[in-house]
Amino acid sequence: MKPSPILSLCLALYLAVFAAPAIAQAPPPSPEDQIRTVLARWYEELAKEEDGRTWDLVAPGFIDASPHYTHLDTGSRALGPRVYTSLAARALRFAYRIRMIRHDASFARVSVDERGFFYAWAAQQTYENAADTTFILERSEEDSRWRIVAHQSGSTGFAPSQATVPLPDLRELFYATEGKDRDPASDAEGAGRF
């Protein structure tokens, strides 16, 4: 028995609507890609300073061994002004490199090299600072999202072979942002005296 044209059309339509999207669906991202996404969001939020919202990225009981901000001690009972200490918030330009990701089904340990680039107006040159950061992440059983359980960042020296060469020229960026109240010509003249 030969199938009718209407039945063939209905079958083709069914396959086009329901089966094709299932076939064309992309595979879910790997755990490493998910972890990289969490860390990228972490650094984006740190760069926003007071507008940043890192609490969506951390697990309950989050341990921050090196908080990304502190309050100045003014001698008052009230908290002093908030000062941001992370390189992502302080630097004119920030970069990071994930050095290592080790993970199993539930936990991950990630080592990150951070670089912050600054501009010294008195010397009229760019310089860099580095930090060595470790993250511990946990995969939630409820929604399978990776969340940061612990974070520790420390300043570190680096070998001359690891220095950024050449350093980016941040003069224009500095005078357009942090140094907008300074006189670039006067600063350059003052730097020439030394």
C-alpha positions as YAML, in Angstrom:
chain: A
units: angstrom
residues:
- id: 1
  name: MET
  ca: [0.00, 0.00, 0.00]
- id: 2
  name: LYS
  ca: [1.35, 3.36, -1.00]
- id: 3
  name: PRO
  ca: [1.19, 6.20, 1.64]
- id: 4
  name: SER
  ca: [-1.04, 9.10, 0.73]
- id: 5
  name: PRO
  ca: [0.52, 12.49, -0.13]
- id: 6
  name: ILE
  ca: [-1.17, 14.07, 2.90]
- id: 7
  name: LEU
  ca: [0.36, 11.49, 5.24]
- id: 8
  name: SER
  ca: [3.80, 12.04, 3.66]
- id: 9
  name: LEU
  ca: [3.41, 15.80, 4.06]
- id: 10
  name: CYS
  ca: [2.38, 15.45, 7.74]
- id: 11
  name: LEU
  ca: [5.33, 13.15, 8.44]
- id: 12
  name: ALA
  ca: [7.76, 15.56, 6.76]
- id: 13
  name: LEU
  ca: [6.30, 18.49, 8.70]
- id: 14
  name: TYR
  ca: [6.55, 16.56, 11.98]
- id: 15
  name: LEU
  ca: [10.22, 15.74, 11.33]
- id: 16
  name: ALA
  ca: [10.99, 19.34, 10.36]
- id: 17
  name: VAL
  ca: [9.37, 20.81, 13.46]
- id: 18
  name: PHE
  ca: [10.24, 18.30, 16.19]
- id: 19
  name: ALA
  ca: [13.13, 16.10, 15.10]
- id: 20
  name: ALA
  ca: [15.36, 18.65, 13.32]
- id: 21
  name: PRO
  ca: [15.93, 20.90, 16.37]
- id: 22
  name: ALA
  ca: [16.91, 17.87, 18.45]
- id: 23
  name: ILE
  ca: [19.42, 16.80, 15.81]
- id: 24
  name: ALA
  ca: [20.82, 20.33, 15.36]
- id: 25
  name: GLN
  ca: [21.14, 20.97, 19.10]
- id: 26
  name: ALA
  ca: [24.67, 21.88, 20.16]
- id: 27
  name: PRO
  ca: [26.35, 19.70, 22.76]
- id: 28
  name: PRO
  ca: [26.38, 21.15, 26.29]
- id: 29
  name: PRO
  ca: [29.51, 23.12, 27.19]
- id: 30
  name: SER
  ca: [32.32, 21.16, 28.81]
- id: 31
  name: PRO
  ca: [33.04, 21.60, 32.54]
- id: 32
  name: GLU
  ca: [36.19, 23.55, 31.67]
- id: 33
  name: ASP
  ca: [34.21, 25.95, 29.48]
- id: 34
  name: GLN
  ca: [31.66, 26.43, 32.26]
- id: 35
  name: ILE
  ca: [34.44, 27.15, 34.77]
- id: 36
  name: ARG
  ca: [36.08, 29.64, 32.39]
- id: 37
  name: THR
  ca: [32.71, 31.41, 32.02]
- id: 38
  name: VAL
  ca: [32.32, 31.70, 35.81]
- id: 39
  name: LEU
  ca: [35.81, 33.18, 36.17]
- id: 40
  name: ALA
  ca: [35.24, 35.63, 33.30]
- id: 41
  name: ARG
  ca: [32.06, 36.84, 35.02]
- id: 42
  name: TRP
  ca: [33.93, 37.08, 38.36]
- id: 43
  name: TYR
  ca: [36.53, 39.44, 36.87]
- id: 44
  name: GLU
  ca: [33.85, 41.46, 35.03]
- id: 45
  name: GLU
  ca: [32.00, 42.00, 38.30]
- id: 46
  name: LEU
  ca: [35.18, 42.95, 40.19]
- id: 47
  name: ALA
  ca: [35.98, 45.59, 37.56]
- id: 48
  name: LYS
  ca: [32.58, 47.23, 38.20]
- id: 49
  name: GLU
  ca: [33.66, 48.02, 41.80]
- id: 50
  name: GLU
  ca: [30.57, 49.08, 43.83]
- id: 51
  name: ASP
  ca: [28.19, 48.08, 41.02]
- id: 52
  name: GLY
  ca: [29.65, 44.56, 40.81]
- id: 53
  name: ARG
  ca: [27.60, 41.62, 42.03]
- id: 54
  name: THR
  ca: [29.84, 38.65, 42.78]
- id: 55
  name: TRP
  ca: [27.41, 36.98, 45.18]
- id: 56
  name: ASP
  ca: [25.55, 35.25, 42.36]
- id: 57
  name: LEU
  ca: [28.79, 33.43, 41.50]
- id: 58
  name: VAL
  ca: [29.68, 32.10, 44.95]
- id: 59
  name: ALA
  ca: [28.44, 29.17, 46.98]
- id: 60
  name: PRO
  ca: [26.92, 29.44, 50.46]
- id: 61
  name: GLY
  ca: [29.73, 29.61, 53.01]
- id: 62
  name: PHE
  ca: [32.08, 31.27, 50.50]
- id: 63
  name: ILE
  ca: [35.61, 31.73, 51.89]
- id: 64
  name: ASP
  ca: [37.38, 34.85, 50.64]
- id: 65
  name: ALA
  ca: [40.94, 34.66, 51.96]
- id: 66
  name: SER
  ca: [41.80, 37.92, 50.20]
- id: 67
  name: PRO
  ca: [38.72, 40.14, 49.94]
- id: 68
  name: HIS
  ca: [38.56, 42.39, 46.90]
- id: 69
  name: TYR
  ca: [37.80, 45.44, 49.04]
- id: 70
  name: THR
  ca: [38.45, 46.75, 52.53]
- id: 71
  name: HIS
  ca: [37.28, 49.70, 54.61]
- id: 72
  name: LEU
  ca: [39.73, 52.37, 55.75]
- id: 73
  name: ASP
  ca: [40.18, 52.65, 59.49]
- id: 74
  name: THR
  ca: [39.16, 56.21, 60.30]
- id: 75
  name: GLY
  ca: [39.05, 55.71, 64.06]
- id: 76
  name: SER
  ca: [35.27, 55.99, 63.98]
- id: 77
  name: ARG
  ca: [32.81, 53.29, 64.97]
- id: 78
  name: ALA
  ca: [31.28, 53.65, 61.52]
- id: 79
  name: LEU
  ca: [32.90, 51.91, 58.60]
- id: 80
  name: GLY
  ca: [35.36, 54.07, 56.71]
- id: 81
  name: PRO
  ca: [35.29, 54.51, 52.95]
- id: 82
  name: ARG
  ca: [35.50, 51.35, 50.84]
- id: 83
  name: VAL
  ca: [38.83, 50.80, 49.04]
- id: 84
  name: TYR
  ca: [39.08, 48.22, 46.25]
- id: 85
  name: THR
  ca: [42.16, 46.04, 46.41]
- id: 86
  name: SER
  ca: [41.79, 43.62, 43.48]
- id: 87
  name: LEU
  ca: [43.84, 44.22, 40.37]
- id: 88
  name: ALA
  ca: [40.68, 43.96, 38.24]
- id: 89
  name: ALA
  ca: [39.23, 47.01, 40.02]
- id: 90
  name: ARG
  ca: [42.40, 49.09, 40.47]
- id: 91
  name: ALA
  ca: [44.24, 48.68, 37.17]
- id: 92
  name: LEU
  ca: [43.81, 50.90, 34.15]
- id: 93
  name: ARG
  ca: [43.97, 47.72, 32.08]
- id: 94
  name: PHE
  ca: [43.59, 44.21, 33.45]
- id: 95
  name: ALA
  ca: [44.39, 40.80, 31.99]
- id: 96
  name: TYR
  ca: [44.37, 37.28, 33.37]
- id: 97
  name: ARG
  ca: [45.53, 33.87, 32.21]
- id: 98
  name: ILE
  ca: [44.19, 30.57, 33.51]
- id: 99
  name: ARG
  ca: [47.27, 28.52, 34.20]
- id: 100
  name: MET
  ca: [45.63, 25.28, 35.33]
- id: 101
  name: ILE
  ca: [42.18, 23.74, 35.79]
- id: 102
  name: ARG
  ca: [41.82, 20.45, 37.66]
- id: 103
  name: HIS
  ca: [38.33, 19.12, 38.15]
- id: 104
  name: ASP
  ca: [36.24, 16.07, 38.82]
- id: 105
  name: ALA
  ca: [32.46, 15.73, 38.76]
- id: 106
  name: SER
  ca: [31.94, 17.92, 41.86]
- id: 107
  name: PHE
  ca: [34.97, 20.12, 42.55]
- id: 108
  name: ALA
  ca: [37.54, 22.15, 40.64]
- id: 109
  name: ARG
  ca: [40.79, 23.93, 41.50]
- id: 110
  name: VAL
  ca: [41.90, 26.75, 39.22]
- id: 111
  name: SER
  ca: [45.20, 28.68, 39.24]
- id: 112
  name: VAL
  ca: [45.18, 32.09, 37.58]
- id: 113
  name: ASP
  ca: [47.90, 34.63, 36.76]
- id: 114
  name: GLU
  ca: [46.56, 38.20, 36.98]
- id: 115
  name: ARG
  ca: [48.21, 41.27, 35.48]
- id: 116
  name: GLY
  ca: [47.29, 44.88, 36.18]
- id: 117
  name: PHE
  ca: [48.72, 47.70, 34.08]
- id: 118
  name: PHE
  ca: [49.04, 51.20, 35.57]
- id: 119
  name: TYR
  ca: [50.42, 54.54, 34.42]
- id: 120
  name: ALA
  ca: [52.96, 56.50, 36.49]
- id: 121
  name: TRP
  ca: [52.42, 60.15, 35.59]
- id: 122
  name: ALA
  ca: [55.60, 61.33, 37.37]
- id: 123
  name: ALA
  ca: [57.77, 58.99, 35.29]
- id: 124
  name: GLN
  ca: [55.51, 59.12, 32.21]
- id: 125
  name: GLN
  ca: [55.53, 55.37, 31.75]
- id: 126
  name: THR
  ca: [53.40, 52.26, 32.15]
- id: 127
  name: TYR
  ca: [54.19, 49.62, 34.76]
- id: 128
  name: GLU
  ca: [52.59, 46.31, 35.74]
- id: 129
  name: ASN
  ca: [51.70, 44.40, 38.90]
- id: 130
  name: ALA
  ca: [51.00, 40.69, 39.15]
- id: 131
  name: ALA
  ca: [48.93, 38.45, 41.39]
- id: 132
  name: ASP
  ca: [48.72, 34.70, 41.75]
- id: 133
  name: THR
  ca: [45.14, 33.59, 42.43]
- id: 134
  name: THR
  ca: [43.60, 30.25, 43.35]
- id: 135
  name: PHE
  ca: [39.91, 29.39, 43.10]
- id: 136
  name: ILE
  ca: [38.08, 26.35, 44.44]
- id: 137
  name: LEU
  ca: [34.74, 25.72, 42.73]
- id: 138
  name: GLU
  ca: [31.91, 23.32, 43.48]
- id: 139
  name: ARG
  ca: [29.25, 22.03, 41.10]
- id: 140
  name: SER
  ca: [25.76, 22.41, 42.54]
- id: 141
  name: GLU
  ca: [23.64, 19.25, 42.64]
- id: 142
  name: GLU
  ca: [20.46, 21.31, 42.21]
- id: 143
  name: ASP
  ca: [21.20, 23.17, 38.98]
- id: 144
  name: SER
  ca: [24.63, 21.81, 37.90]
- id: 145
  name: ARG
  ca: [26.14, 25.32, 38.01]
- id: 146
  name: TRP
  ca: [29.74, 25.84, 39.07]
- id: 147
  name: ARG
  ca: [30.05, 28.23, 42.02]
- id: 148
  name: ILE
  ca: [33.14, 29.61, 43.73]
- id: 149
  name: VAL
  ca: [33.67, 28.10, 47.19]
- id: 150
  name: ALA
  ca: [37.02, 29.72, 48.05]
- id: 151
  name: HIS
  ca: [39.25, 32.45, 46.63]
- id: 152
  name: GLN
  ca: [42.78, 33.51, 47.53]
- id: 153
  name: SER
  ca: [44.87, 36.09, 45.75]
- id: 154
  name: GLY
  ca: [48.39, 37.12, 46.66]
- id: 155
  name: SER
  ca: [50.96, 39.43, 45.18]
- id: 156
  name: THR
  ca: [53.77, 37.66, 43.47]
- id: 157
  name: GLY
  ca: [57.01, 38.56, 41.83]
- id: 158
  name: PHE
  ca: [57.68, 37.38, 38.33]
- id: 159
  name: ALA
  ca: [60.81, 36.66, 36.37]
- id: 160
  name: PRO
  ca: [61.97, 39.22, 33.79]
- id: 161
  name: SER
  ca: [61.21, 36.63, 31.11]
- id: 162
  name: GLN
  ca: [57.52, 36.75, 32.14]
- id: 163
  name: ALA
  ca: [57.26, 40.53, 31.98]
- id: 164
  name: THR
  ca: [55.01, 42.04, 29.34]
- id: 165
  name: VAL
  ca: [57.23, 43.37, 26.57]
- id: 166
  name: PRO
  ca: [56.48, 45.86, 25.25]
- id: 167
  name: LEU
  ca: [54.23, 47.36, 27.89]
- id: 168
  name: PRO
  ca: [51.08, 48.98, 26.49]
- id: 169
  name: ASP
  ca: [51.14, 52.77, 26.24]
- id: 170
  name: LEU
  ca: [48.42, 53.87, 28.67]
- id: 171
  name: ARG
  ca: [49.19, 57.61, 28.60]
- id: 172
  name: GLU
  ca: [46.06, 58.62, 26.66]
- id: 173
  name: LEU
  ca: [43.83, 56.30, 28.71]
- id: 174
  name: PHE
  ca: [45.26, 57.68, 31.99]
- id: 175
  name: TYR
  ca: [44.68, 61.32, 31.06]
- id: 176
  name: ALA
  ca: [41.17, 60.50, 29.81]
- id: 177
  name: THR
  ca: [40.18, 58.70, 33.05]
- id: 178
  name: GLU
  ca: [42.16, 58.78, 36.31]
- id: 179
  name: GLY
  ca: [44.38, 61.70, 35.35]
- id: 180
  name: LYS
  ca: [41.69, 63.83, 33.72]
- id: 181
  name: ASP
  ca: [42.37, 66.67, 36.21]
- id: 182
  name: ARG
  ca: [46.11, 66.67, 35.52]
- id: 183
  name: ASP
  ca: [48.02, 68.64, 32.89]
- id: 184
  name: PRO
  ca: [49.78, 66.16, 30.55]
- id: 185
  name: ALA
  ca: [52.23, 68.77, 29.20]
- id: 186
  name: SER
  ca: [53.27, 69.85, 32.71]
- id: 187
  name: ASP
  ca: [53.69, 66.22, 33.80]
- id: 188
  name: ALA
  ca: [55.85, 65.44, 30.76]
- id: 189
  name: GLU
  ca: [58.00, 68.52, 31.42]
- id: 190
  name: GLY
  ca: [58.40, 67.54, 35.07]
- id: 191
  name: ALA
  ca: [59.39, 63.98, 34.13]
- id: 192
  name: GLY
  ca: [62.10, 65.35, 31.81]
- id: 193
  name: ARG
  ca: [63.89, 67.03, 34.76]
- id: 194
  name: PHE
  ca: [64.86, 63.76, 36.43]
...
